[in-house]
Short mmCIF file of C-alpha atoms and ligand atoms in Angstrom, two decimals:
data_model
loop_
_atom_site.label_atom_id
_atom_site.label_comp_id
_atom_site.label_asym_id
_atom_site.label_seq_id
_atom_site.Cartn_x
_atom_site.Cartn_y
_atom_site.Cartn_z
CA MET A 940 0.00 0.00 0.00
CA ALA A 941 2.84 2.35 0.89
CA ASP A 942 4.03 2.19 -2.70
CA PHE A 943 1.01 4.14 -4.00
CA PRO A 944 0.09 6.74 -1.33
CA VAL A 945 -1.82 8.91 -3.83
CA LEU A 946 -4.35 6.11 -4.34
CA VAL A 947 -5.12 5.38 -0.67
CA GLY A 948 -8.78 6.24 0.04
CA LYS A 949 -9.59 6.98 -3.60
CA THR A 950 -12.51 5.13 -5.18
CA TYR A 951 -12.87 3.19 -8.43
CA SER A 952 -15.60 1.70 -10.55
CA ILE A 953 -15.21 -0.97 -13.24
CA LYS A 954 -17.40 -1.52 -16.31
CA THR A 955 -16.77 -4.82 -18.07
CA PHE A 956 -17.56 -5.78 -21.67
CA GLY A 957 -16.87 -9.08 -23.48
CA CYS A 958 -16.08 -12.62 -22.45
CA GLN A 959 -15.26 -14.49 -19.24
CA MET A 960 -11.58 -13.55 -19.64
CA ASN A 961 -12.53 -9.92 -19.17
CA LEU A 962 -14.94 -10.71 -16.33
CA HIS A 963 -12.11 -12.43 -14.56
CA ASP A 964 -9.54 -9.76 -15.41
CA SER A 965 -11.93 -7.26 -13.81
CA GLU A 966 -11.93 -9.34 -10.62
CA ARG A 967 -8.13 -9.10 -10.67
CA VAL A 968 -8.21 -5.34 -11.28
CA SER A 969 -10.58 -4.94 -8.35
CA GLY A 970 -8.42 -7.14 -6.08
CA LEU A 971 -5.31 -5.21 -7.07
CA LEU A 972 -6.83 -1.78 -6.49
CA ASP A 973 -8.20 -2.84 -3.09
CA SER A 974 -4.72 -4.08 -2.18
CA VAL A 975 -3.28 -0.59 -2.74
CA GLY A 976 -5.89 1.06 -0.50
CA MET A 977 -8.60 2.04 -2.99
CA ASN A 978 -12.29 1.26 -2.45
CA GLU A 979 -15.06 0.41 -4.88
CA ALA A 980 -17.50 3.30 -5.51
CA SER A 981 -21.23 2.78 -5.82
CA SER A 982 -21.41 4.26 -9.33
CA MET A 983 -19.22 5.33 -12.24
CA GLU A 984 -20.23 8.99 -11.78
CA GLU A 985 -19.08 9.03 -8.13
CA ALA A 986 -15.81 7.16 -8.61
CA ASP A 987 -12.44 8.94 -8.71
CA ALA A 988 -11.19 6.36 -11.23
CA ASP A 989 -13.44 4.83 -13.91
CA ILE A 990 -12.03 1.70 -15.47
CA PHE A 991 -13.40 0.18 -18.68
CA MET A 992 -12.49 -3.42 -19.52
CA THR A 993 -13.15 -3.57 -23.23
CA CYS A 994 -13.96 -6.05 -26.00
CA CYS A 995 -13.48 -5.80 -29.76
CA VAL A 996 -14.57 -9.25 -30.92
CA ARG A 997 -17.44 -7.67 -32.88
CA GLU A 998 -17.96 -4.12 -34.09
CA LYS A 999 -20.89 -3.45 -31.75
CA ALA A 1000 -18.69 -3.90 -28.69
CA ASP A 1001 -16.35 -1.15 -29.99
CA THR A 1002 -19.06 1.44 -30.50
CA ARG A 1003 -20.67 0.86 -27.09
CA LEU A 1004 -17.42 1.82 -25.39
CA TYR A 1005 -17.09 5.17 -27.16
CA GLY A 1006 -20.57 6.25 -26.04
CA GLN A 1007 -20.06 5.28 -22.41
CA VAL A 1008 -16.65 6.90 -21.94
CA SER A 1009 -17.68 10.06 -23.72
CA SER A 1010 -20.76 10.45 -21.52
CA LEU A 1011 -18.55 10.73 -18.43
CA VAL A 1012 -17.28 14.10 -19.68
CA SER A 1013 -20.55 15.70 -18.64
CA ALA A 1014 -20.73 13.98 -15.20
CA PRO A 1015 -19.86 16.17 -12.17
CA ILE A 1016 -16.24 15.94 -11.02
CA PRO A 1017 -15.93 13.58 -7.99
CA ALA A 1018 -15.19 14.87 -4.47
CA ALA A 1019 -11.42 14.26 -4.73
CA GLY A 1020 -11.24 16.88 -7.48
CA LYS A 1021 -10.24 14.83 -10.51
CA ARG A 1022 -11.74 11.98 -12.49
CA VAL A 1023 -9.34 9.55 -14.12
CA VAL A 1024 -10.61 7.39 -16.97
CA ALA A 1025 -8.65 4.20 -17.67
CA VAL A 1026 -9.29 1.83 -20.56
CA GLY A 1027 -8.02 -1.74 -20.39
CA GLY A 1028 -8.89 -5.01 -22.12
CA CYS A 1029 -8.85 -5.85 -25.80
CA ILE A 1030 -9.56 -2.44 -27.39
CA ALA A 1031 -6.77 -0.98 -25.26
CA GLN A 1032 -4.40 -3.68 -26.45
CA ARG A 1033 -5.45 -3.19 -30.09
CA ASP A 1034 -5.40 0.62 -30.26
CA GLY A 1035 -2.78 1.60 -27.68
CA GLU A 1036 -2.14 5.31 -27.60
CA ASN A 1037 -4.24 5.82 -30.74
CA LEU A 1038 -7.31 5.24 -28.61
CA ARG A 1039 -7.24 8.92 -27.64
CA ASN A 1040 -7.89 9.90 -31.26
CA ASN A 1041 -11.36 8.39 -30.87
CA ILE A 1042 -11.96 9.08 -27.17
CA PRO A 1043 -10.06 12.20 -26.01
CA ASN A 1044 -11.04 12.07 -22.31
CA VAL A 1045 -9.06 8.86 -21.65
CA ASP A 1046 -6.15 9.25 -19.19
CA VAL A 1047 -4.74 5.74 -19.01
CA VAL A 1048 -4.58 2.93 -21.54
CA PHE A 1049 -3.37 -0.46 -20.33
CA GLY A 1050 -3.01 -3.58 -22.46
CA THR A 1051 -4.38 -7.03 -21.69
CA GLN A 1052 -1.17 -8.21 -20.08
CA ALA A 1053 -0.34 -5.01 -18.23
CA ILE A 1054 -2.94 -5.14 -15.46
CA GLN A 1055 -0.23 -5.18 -12.78
CA ASN A 1056 0.87 -1.71 -13.91
CA LEU A 1057 -2.46 -0.08 -13.18
CA PRO A 1058 -1.63 1.32 -9.69
CA HIS A 1059 1.47 2.96 -11.11
CA LEU A 1060 -0.41 4.39 -14.11
CA LEU A 1061 -3.29 5.68 -11.96
CA THR A 1062 -0.82 7.33 -9.57
CA GLU A 1063 0.77 9.21 -12.47
CA ALA A 1064 -2.59 10.18 -13.91
CA PHE A 1065 -3.90 11.55 -10.58
CA GLY A 1066 -0.65 13.48 -10.19
CA SER A 1067 -0.63 15.12 -13.60
CA GLU A 1068 -2.30 18.44 -14.38
CA SER A 1069 -3.81 17.54 -17.72
CA HIS A 1070 -5.10 14.39 -19.36
CA THR A 1071 -2.16 12.31 -20.53
CA THR A 1072 -2.31 8.86 -21.96
CA LEU A 1073 -0.01 6.46 -20.19
CA TYR A 1074 0.09 3.25 -22.15
CA ALA A 1075 1.44 0.02 -20.79
CA ASP A 1076 1.55 -2.79 -23.31
CA THR A 1077 2.95 -6.28 -23.34
CA GLU A 1078 6.54 -5.79 -24.41
CA GLU A 1079 7.86 -3.55 -21.65
CA THR A 1080 5.80 -4.75 -18.80
CA TYR A 1081 4.71 -8.35 -19.09
CA LYS A 1082 6.38 -10.35 -16.34
CA ASN A 1083 3.67 -12.39 -14.69
CA PHE A 1084 0.24 -13.68 -15.41
CA SER A 1085 -2.40 -11.34 -14.18
CA THR A 1086 -3.55 -14.51 -12.44
CA ASP A 1087 -0.78 -13.97 -9.87
CA LEU A 1088 -2.58 -10.82 -8.73
CA PRO A 1089 -5.15 -10.80 -5.94
CA SER A 1090 -8.74 -11.35 -7.07
CA ASN A 1091 -12.09 -10.06 -5.77
CA ARG A 1092 -14.56 -12.75 -6.74
CA VAL A 1093 -18.01 -11.44 -7.70
CA GLN A 1094 -19.56 -14.61 -6.27
CA SER A 1095 -18.13 -16.27 -3.16
CA PHE A 1096 -19.30 -19.73 -4.28
CA HIS A 1097 -18.03 -19.63 -7.88
CA ALA A 1098 -14.54 -18.92 -9.20
CA TRP A 1099 -13.09 -18.38 -12.65
CA LEU A 1100 -9.71 -20.08 -12.74
CA PRO A 1101 -7.57 -19.06 -15.75
CA ILE A 1102 -5.29 -21.88 -16.86
CA MET A 1103 -3.81 -20.17 -19.91
CA THR A 1104 -3.86 -16.90 -21.82
CA GLY A 1105 -3.84 -16.11 -25.53
CA CYS A 1106 -4.67 -18.18 -28.60
CA ASN A 1107 -2.62 -19.74 -31.42
CA ASN A 1108 -5.49 -20.72 -33.68
CA PHE A 1109 -5.97 -17.64 -35.84
CA CYS A 1110 -9.47 -18.45 -37.03
CA SER A 1111 -9.67 -16.17 -40.05
CA TYR A 1112 -12.50 -13.98 -38.67
CA CYS A 1113 -11.17 -13.57 -35.13
CA ILE A 1114 -9.32 -10.69 -33.48
CA VAL A 1115 -8.57 -12.51 -30.21
CA PRO A 1116 -5.07 -13.82 -31.05
CA TYR A 1117 -4.02 -10.26 -31.98
CA VAL A 1118 -5.24 -8.73 -28.71
CA ARG A 1119 -4.55 -11.56 -26.25
CA GLY A 1120 -1.23 -12.73 -27.66
CA ARG A 1121 0.06 -16.25 -28.18
CA GLU A 1122 -1.06 -19.21 -26.11
CA ASN A 1123 0.70 -19.38 -22.75
CA SER A 1124 -0.14 -21.98 -20.10
CA ARG A 1125 0.25 -21.67 -16.35
CA ASP A 1126 2.18 -24.22 -14.33
CA ILE A 1127 -0.03 -27.22 -13.51
CA GLU A 1128 1.05 -27.27 -9.85
CA ASP A 1129 0.13 -23.56 -9.43
CA ILE A 1130 -3.34 -24.18 -10.85
CA VAL A 1131 -3.99 -27.18 -8.60
CA ILE A 1132 -2.78 -25.24 -5.53
CA GLU A 1133 -5.04 -22.31 -6.47
CA ALA A 1134 -7.99 -24.70 -6.85
CA GLU A 1135 -7.24 -26.18 -3.41
CA HIS A 1136 -7.23 -22.69 -1.90
CA LEU A 1137 -10.54 -21.89 -3.59
CA VAL A 1138 -12.12 -25.07 -2.19
CA HIS A 1139 -10.74 -24.18 1.24
CA ASP A 1140 -12.35 -20.72 0.89
CA GLY A 1141 -15.77 -22.31 0.34
CA VAL A 1142 -15.93 -22.16 -3.47
CA ARG A 1143 -18.31 -24.86 -4.76
CA GLU A 1144 -17.94 -24.41 -8.52
CA ILE A 1145 -14.82 -23.65 -10.55
CA THR A 1146 -14.75 -22.77 -14.25
CA LEU A 1147 -11.35 -23.32 -15.86
CA LEU A 1148 -10.73 -20.57 -18.41
CA GLY A 1149 -8.79 -20.36 -21.65
CA GLN A 1150 -9.50 -19.62 -25.33
CA ASN A 1151 -8.71 -23.25 -26.12
CA VAL A 1152 -8.39 -25.21 -22.89
CA ASN A 1153 -7.89 -28.48 -24.77
CA SER A 1154 -4.40 -27.45 -25.74
CA TYR A 1155 -3.55 -26.48 -22.14
CA GLY A 1156 0.07 -27.32 -21.36
CA ARG A 1157 1.42 -27.38 -24.92
CA SER A 1158 3.34 -24.11 -24.57
CA ILE A 1159 5.22 -25.19 -21.43
CA TYR A 1160 5.29 -29.00 -21.50
CA GLY A 1161 5.42 -29.53 -25.28
CA GLU A 1162 2.19 -31.56 -25.16
CA PRO A 1163 -1.36 -30.92 -23.96
CA ARG A 1164 -2.06 -31.92 -20.34
CA PHE A 1165 -5.68 -30.83 -20.04
CA ALA A 1166 -6.98 -34.33 -19.27
CA GLU A 1167 -4.53 -34.61 -16.37
CA LEU A 1168 -5.43 -31.12 -15.15
CA LEU A 1169 -9.15 -31.96 -15.16
CA ARG A 1170 -8.57 -35.08 -13.08
CA ARG A 1171 -6.32 -33.26 -10.61
CA VAL A 1172 -8.60 -30.23 -10.14
CA GLY A 1173 -11.53 -32.64 -9.96
CA ASN A 1174 -9.77 -34.33 -7.03
CA THR A 1175 -9.39 -31.21 -4.91
CA GLY A 1176 -12.83 -31.61 -3.34
CA ILE A 1177 -14.49 -29.09 -5.68
CA GLU A 1178 -18.15 -30.04 -6.09
CA ARG A 1179 -18.73 -28.70 -9.60
CA LEU A 1180 -16.10 -28.29 -12.29
CA ARG A 1181 -16.67 -26.59 -15.66
CA PHE A 1182 -14.35 -25.29 -18.39
CA THR A 1183 -14.48 -23.03 -21.43
CA SER A 1184 -13.67 -22.79 -24.33
CA SER A 1185 -12.94 -26.01 -26.16
CA HIS A 1186 -11.72 -26.12 -29.75
CA PRO A 1187 -13.08 -29.24 -31.49
CA LYS A 1188 -9.77 -29.96 -33.26
CA ASP A 1189 -7.99 -30.39 -29.90
CA LEU A 1190 -10.59 -32.25 -27.85
CA SER A 1191 -8.77 -35.56 -27.29
CA THR A 1192 -10.04 -39.01 -26.33
CA GLN A 1193 -8.04 -38.63 -23.10
CA THR A 1194 -9.99 -35.47 -22.25
CA ILE A 1195 -13.30 -37.18 -23.01
CA ALA A 1196 -12.28 -40.04 -20.71
CA ALA A 1197 -11.19 -37.61 -17.97
CA MET A 1198 -14.54 -35.80 -18.22
CA ALA A 1199 -16.50 -39.05 -18.01
CA GLU A 1200 -14.44 -40.42 -15.10
CA THR A 1201 -14.24 -37.27 -12.94
CA PRO A 1202 -17.48 -36.96 -10.94
CA ALA A 1203 -17.01 -33.22 -10.32
CA VAL A 1204 -17.01 -32.44 -14.07
CA MET A 1205 -20.49 -31.22 -14.95
CA PRO A 1206 -22.42 -32.94 -17.79
CA HIS A 1207 -22.22 -29.93 -20.08
CA LEU A 1208 -19.77 -29.09 -22.84
CA HIS A 1209 -19.53 -25.86 -24.83
CA LEU A 1210 -18.00 -26.81 -28.18
CA ALA A 1211 -18.06 -23.99 -30.72
CA VAL A 1212 -18.82 -25.33 -34.21
CA GLN A 1213 -19.14 -21.92 -36.01
CA SER A 1214 -20.54 -23.49 -39.22
CA GLY A 1215 -21.92 -26.80 -40.45
CA SER A 1216 -20.33 -26.44 -43.90
CA THR A 1217 -16.88 -27.93 -44.45
CA ASN A 1218 -16.34 -25.35 -47.17
CA VAL A 1219 -16.94 -22.44 -44.76
CA LEU A 1220 -15.01 -24.14 -41.95
CA ARG A 1221 -11.97 -24.34 -44.25
CA LYS A 1222 -12.21 -20.63 -45.06
CA MET A 1223 -12.58 -19.94 -41.35
CA ASN A 1224 -9.33 -21.89 -40.73
CA ARG A 1225 -11.07 -24.05 -38.13
CA ARG A 1226 -9.10 -27.16 -39.14
CA TYR A 1227 -11.94 -29.69 -38.83
CA THR A 1228 -14.70 -30.75 -41.19
CA ARG A 1229 -18.41 -31.16 -40.62
CA GLU A 1230 -17.84 -34.93 -40.46
CA ASP A 1231 -14.98 -34.55 -37.91
CA TYR A 1232 -17.28 -32.53 -35.68
CA LEU A 1233 -20.15 -35.01 -35.90
CA ARG A 1234 -17.78 -37.91 -35.19
CA LEU A 1235 -16.46 -36.06 -32.14
CA VAL A 1236 -20.01 -35.55 -30.85
CA ASP A 1237 -20.68 -39.30 -31.31
CA ASN A 1238 -17.56 -40.12 -29.28
CA ILE A 1239 -18.54 -37.69 -26.52
CA ARG A 1240 -22.06 -39.10 -26.31
CA ALA A 1241 -20.75 -42.68 -26.33
CA SER A 1242 -18.93 -41.88 -23.06
CA MET A 1243 -21.48 -39.42 -21.61
CA PRO A 1244 -24.95 -40.15 -23.01
CA ASP A 1245 -26.67 -37.44 -20.94
CA ILE A 1246 -24.28 -34.60 -21.67
CA ALA A 1247 -25.75 -31.25 -22.75
CA LEU A 1248 -23.92 -29.64 -25.67
CA SER A 1249 -23.89 -25.93 -26.44
CA THR A 1250 -22.14 -24.05 -29.22
CA ASP A 1251 -21.27 -20.81 -31.02
CA ILE A 1252 -22.39 -20.20 -34.61
CA ILE A 1253 -21.46 -17.42 -37.03
CA VAL A 1254 -23.91 -16.51 -39.80
CA GLY A 1255 -22.85 -14.57 -42.86
CA PHE A 1256 -19.16 -15.44 -43.04
CA PRO A 1257 -18.05 -13.88 -46.36
CA GLY A 1258 -19.17 -15.98 -49.30
CA GLU A 1259 -21.46 -18.26 -47.25
CA THR A 1260 -24.10 -19.62 -49.65
CA GLU A 1261 -27.65 -20.75 -48.96
CA GLU A 1262 -26.39 -24.33 -49.31
CA ASP A 1263 -23.63 -23.69 -46.73
CA PHE A 1264 -26.18 -22.15 -44.37
CA LYS A 1265 -28.56 -25.12 -44.77
CA GLN A 1266 -25.66 -27.36 -43.75
CA THR A 1267 -25.36 -25.34 -40.54
CA LEU A 1268 -29.08 -25.77 -39.84
CA SER A 1269 -28.90 -29.49 -40.48
CA LEU A 1270 -25.81 -29.92 -38.29
CA ILE A 1271 -27.31 -28.16 -35.30
CA GLU A 1272 -30.49 -30.19 -35.66
CA GLU A 1273 -28.54 -33.41 -35.95
CA VAL A 1274 -26.47 -32.63 -32.83
CA GLY A 1275 -29.50 -31.32 -30.90
CA PHE A 1276 -27.69 -28.56 -29.02
CA SER A 1277 -29.30 -27.52 -25.77
CA SER A 1278 -28.31 -23.90 -26.40
CA ALA A 1279 -26.26 -21.81 -28.81
CA PHE A 1280 -24.80 -18.33 -29.05
CA THR A 1281 -25.47 -17.03 -32.54
CA PHE A 1282 -23.59 -14.14 -34.14
CA ILE A 1283 -23.76 -12.27 -37.42
CA TYR A 1284 -20.25 -12.14 -38.88
CA SER A 1285 -18.55 -8.85 -38.08
CA LYS A 1286 -15.58 -7.74 -40.16
CA ARG A 1287 -12.54 -7.21 -37.93
CA PRO A 1288 -9.74 -5.04 -39.34
CA GLY A 1289 -6.43 -6.90 -39.47
CA THR A 1290 -7.91 -10.40 -39.70
CA PRO A 1291 -7.49 -12.50 -42.90
CA ALA A 1292 -11.28 -12.67 -43.51
CA GLU A 1293 -11.36 -8.89 -43.78
CA LYS A 1294 -10.04 -9.21 -47.32
CA ILE A 1295 -12.67 -11.68 -48.57
CA ILE A 1296 -15.21 -9.86 -50.74
CA ASP A 1297 -18.81 -10.78 -49.90
CA PRO A 1298 -21.56 -10.30 -52.47
CA THR A 1299 -24.32 -11.46 -50.07
CA PRO A 1300 -26.81 -8.65 -49.27
CA HIS A 1301 -27.22 -7.82 -45.58
CA GLU A 1302 -30.97 -8.62 -45.70
CA VAL A 1303 -30.20 -12.18 -46.80
CA ILE A 1304 -27.81 -12.62 -43.87
CA GLN A 1305 -30.32 -11.12 -41.45
CA GLU A 1306 -33.05 -13.46 -42.69
CA ARG A 1307 -30.73 -16.46 -42.25
CA PHE A 1308 -29.87 -15.27 -38.77
CA GLU A 1309 -33.55 -15.21 -37.85
CA ARG A 1310 -34.12 -18.72 -39.23
CA LEU A 1311 -31.15 -19.91 -37.20
CA ALA A 1312 -32.38 -18.18 -34.03
CA GLN A 1313 -35.78 -19.88 -34.42
CA LEU A 1314 -34.20 -23.30 -34.77
CA VAL A 1315 -31.93 -22.68 -31.78
CA SER A 1316 -34.88 -21.74 -29.59
CA ASP A 1317 -36.88 -24.76 -30.81
CA LEU A 1318 -33.97 -27.01 -29.86
CA SER A 1319 -33.59 -25.35 -26.44
CA TYR A 1320 -37.28 -25.89 -25.79
CA LYS A 1321 -37.04 -29.52 -26.81
CA SER A 1322 -33.99 -30.13 -24.69
CA ASN A 1323 -35.58 -28.47 -21.63
CA GLN A 1324 -38.82 -30.44 -22.16
CA ALA A 1325 -36.80 -33.64 -21.80
CA ASP A 1326 -36.14 -32.62 -18.18
CA LEU A 1327 -39.77 -31.98 -17.27
CA HIS A 1328 -40.80 -33.97 -14.13
CA THR A 1329 -37.20 -34.71 -13.20
CA VAL A 1330 -35.24 -33.33 -10.25
CA ALA A 1331 -32.61 -30.73 -11.14
CA GLU A 1332 -29.66 -30.14 -8.83
CA VAL A 1333 -29.09 -26.38 -8.78
CA LEU A 1334 -26.34 -24.11 -7.44
CA VAL A 1335 -28.26 -21.01 -6.32
CA GLU A 1336 -26.83 -17.71 -7.54
CA GLY A 1337 -29.26 -15.01 -6.42
CA LEU A 1338 -32.63 -13.36 -6.77
CA SER A 1339 -34.38 -13.02 -10.11
CA LYS A 1340 -33.94 -9.50 -11.53
CA SER A 1341 -37.64 -9.22 -12.29
CA ASP A 1342 -39.23 -10.92 -9.24
CA GLU A 1343 -37.95 -10.74 -5.67
CA THR A 1344 -39.77 -13.89 -4.65
CA ILE A 1345 -37.90 -16.04 -7.18
CA MET A 1346 -34.37 -17.45 -6.90
CA VAL A 1347 -32.17 -18.27 -9.90
CA GLY A 1348 -29.38 -20.78 -10.36
CA HIS A 1349 -27.94 -23.25 -12.84
CA SER A 1350 -28.46 -26.98 -13.15
CA ARG A 1351 -25.62 -29.45 -13.65
CA LYS A 1352 -26.35 -29.25 -17.41
CA ASN A 1353 -26.08 -25.45 -17.19
CA GLN A 1354 -29.80 -24.74 -17.65
CA THR A 1355 -31.14 -21.63 -15.95
CA VAL A 1356 -33.50 -22.73 -13.16
CA HIS A 1357 -36.08 -20.58 -11.32
CA PHE A 1358 -37.79 -21.49 -8.04
CA PRO A 1359 -39.92 -19.64 -5.50
CA ILE A 1360 -38.28 -18.89 -2.14
CA PRO A 1361 -39.72 -21.56 0.18
CA GLU A 1362 -41.83 -20.41 3.16
CA LYS A 1363 -39.89 -19.31 6.25
CA MET A 1364 -36.73 -18.83 4.18
CA ILE A 1365 -35.00 -15.73 2.86
CA ALA A 1366 -32.73 -15.32 -0.16
CA GLN A 1367 -29.58 -15.23 1.99
CA ASP A 1368 -30.34 -18.75 3.30
CA LEU A 1369 -30.15 -20.03 -0.26
CA ILE A 1370 -27.44 -18.12 -2.15
CA GLY A 1371 -24.39 -20.34 -2.72
CA LYS A 1372 -26.34 -23.46 -1.63
CA ILE A 1373 -27.03 -26.53 -3.73
CA VAL A 1374 -30.74 -27.39 -3.83
CA ASP A 1375 -33.00 -29.91 -5.55
CA ILE A 1376 -35.78 -28.55 -7.75
CA GLN A 1377 -38.76 -30.60 -8.86
CA VAL A 1378 -39.09 -29.42 -12.45
CA ASP A 1379 -42.77 -28.89 -13.23
CA GLU A 1380 -42.34 -26.26 -15.94
CA ALA A 1381 -39.84 -26.43 -18.85
CA ARG A 1382 -39.66 -23.33 -21.05
CA THR A 1383 -37.27 -22.39 -23.85
CA TRP A 1384 -34.89 -20.42 -21.64
CA TYR A 1385 -35.45 -21.87 -18.17
CA LEU A 1386 -36.76 -24.66 -15.95
CA ARG A 1387 -38.95 -23.95 -12.95
CA GLY A 1388 -40.45 -25.71 -9.96
CA PRO A 1389 -40.48 -25.93 -6.15
CA MET A 1390 -37.48 -26.77 -4.00
CA ILE A 1391 -37.61 -30.21 -2.38
CA GLY A 1392 -35.61 -31.23 0.69
CA ASP A 1393 -33.09 -28.99 2.43
CA PRO A 1394 -30.45 -26.73 0.90
CA ARG A 1395 -26.91 -28.04 1.34
N1 LIG B 328 -12.00 -19.31 -28.29
C1 LIG B 328 -13.36 -19.58 -28.26
C2 LIG B 328 -13.68 -20.69 -29.21
O1 LIG B 328 -13.05 -20.83 -30.25
O2 LIG B 328 -14.63 -21.41 -28.91
C3 LIG B 328 -14.26 -18.42 -28.56
C4 LIG B 328 -13.78 -17.08 -28.46
S1 LIG B 328 -14.76 -15.76 -29.07
C5 LIG B 328 -14.52 -14.74 -27.74
C6 LIG B 328 -16.45 -16.21 -28.89
C7 LIG B 328 -17.19 -16.35 -30.15
O3 LIG B 328 -17.30 -15.11 -30.82
C8 LIG B 328 -16.58 -17.26 -31.19
O4 LIG B 328 -16.78 -18.62 -30.91
C9 LIG B 328 -17.28 -16.83 -32.46
O5 LIG B 328 -18.48 -17.54 -32.65
C10 LIG B 328 -17.60 -15.36 -32.18
N2 LIG B 328 -16.79 -14.47 -33.02
C11 LIG B 328 -15.47 -14.30 -33.00
N3 LIG B 328 -15.09 -13.42 -33.95
C12 LIG B 328 -16.22 -13.03 -34.59
C13 LIG B 328 -16.50 -12.14 -35.67
N4 LIG B 328 -15.53 -11.50 -36.30
N5 LIG B 328 -17.79 -11.98 -36.04
C14 LIG B 328 -18.79 -12.63 -35.43
N6 LIG B 328 -18.59 -13.49 -34.40
C15 LIG B 328 -17.32 -13.69 -33.98
FE1 LIG B 329 -10.77 -16.80 -31.86
FE2 LIG B 329 -10.49 -19.18 -32.99
FE3 LIG B 329 -8.87 -18.47 -30.99
FE4 LIG B 329 -11.44 -18.99 -30.48
S1 LIG B 329 -9.93 -20.47 -31.24
S2 LIG B 329 -10.24 -17.26 -29.75
S3 LIG B 329 -12.45 -18.25 -32.30
S4 LIG B 329 -8.94 -17.54 -33.01
FE1 LIG B 330 -13.75 -9.68 -26.38
FE2 LIG B 330 -11.25 -9.84 -25.77
FE3 LIG B 330 -12.91 -11.64 -24.86
S1 LIG B 330 -12.04 -9.29 -27.74
S2 LIG B 330 -14.48 -11.73 -26.41
S3 LIG B 330 -12.94 -9.52 -24.34
S4 LIG B 330 -10.79 -11.97 -25.45
#
């Protein structure tokens, strides 16, 4: 704390965009700033330091940031006399100092691997008269994983546990490898020790994080060791173990066996397919075919017949034809995904796909997107209906945003589950508990029913 006296007693607020990596990086930023004597403010307007953790995976995420940072210019200056605006995450890494050309009221820009420099950068920014951009990027500053920093978990019962950073896959549409760097795995012993500490702290569910967890270990051990990691983390006493994301080309038979044989691993797998057309998959540089993917799903289901599968799909990759798109529809129907994130392709400057000319009119892509969304919701409904009149084991997360008498959590298969607070109980008795729900209603986006037995 003594190293950053200017920051002691100052307040901060963090706004996070993008994926779980950013959510977790924000927990690290918060832990780090608390450790130097800062406190979290109740709103962005009141905070002395406003920190934006940004995403540029699609164009929409870019534009949202500009609006939000710019609007702070008109907010009253906080009590301490100066507002500092800091931008981190993937846009910061991509744009560096040039970010100020688009958003002039930014004081600090810090890249994705420069989180540990934030106290130093904020100290300089609070001390300087005018707005100056202080940019910390990878080259000068990257010494440790941000994972070595303290973390303020948003939920006491769930923890994100990063096992690697970066990505080596260079899917032709994707900006992530350019803003998160090359794949870099953490030491297996460090991860297991961190998992043991989390279990000791009362964490009941861990999600292992990486852009391609299946190749965990390759960068430091010369071969993937994800299967071994799953078994070892699964043995720490953690009750529920999840992981994301998995690249189909690297999901090995050893990993499938480890999933099936480790009781803590939840019966849910997110396995992004992106397209059902081998032709499009090749142009996307995904390095598997439609048939490879379907074979993989058969192998997974042979070991884990009840597993729920979810996926990511991109519609409108440049040059995608109606025939290609129909192949995507038929693949998702054949697999029977329980849920899917669907995206319209967004051109990302600097990626190889940027250069592919696309004659397809936007209306055609939009219409395909809507057909896909309909099929995805039909499949979700069907998959939830299969669980009607069963008992779902749910980790309770909190109150419903729209109804204060309803609690929300997730089942082992990752379905959202709603249940009324039982008589003589309050929400606090239930948050972080595992409960059994008698499913008597199965909708497209959630299951619902009364709690049976006692919370545990
Ligand atoms: N590494 C993860 C994987 O391969 O499964 C996913 C990372 S990315 C943050 C999440 C999803 O965003 C991708 O699976 C893809 O569907 C989507 N995505 C990435 N780049 C995109 C782009 N340029 N346009 C539209 N969607 C994109
Ligand atoms: Fe992007 Fe592909 Fe890496 Fe996922 S695997 S982060 S989609 S480049
Ligand atoms: Fe976005 Fe960066 Fe994640 S671009 S999706 S926040 S890795």
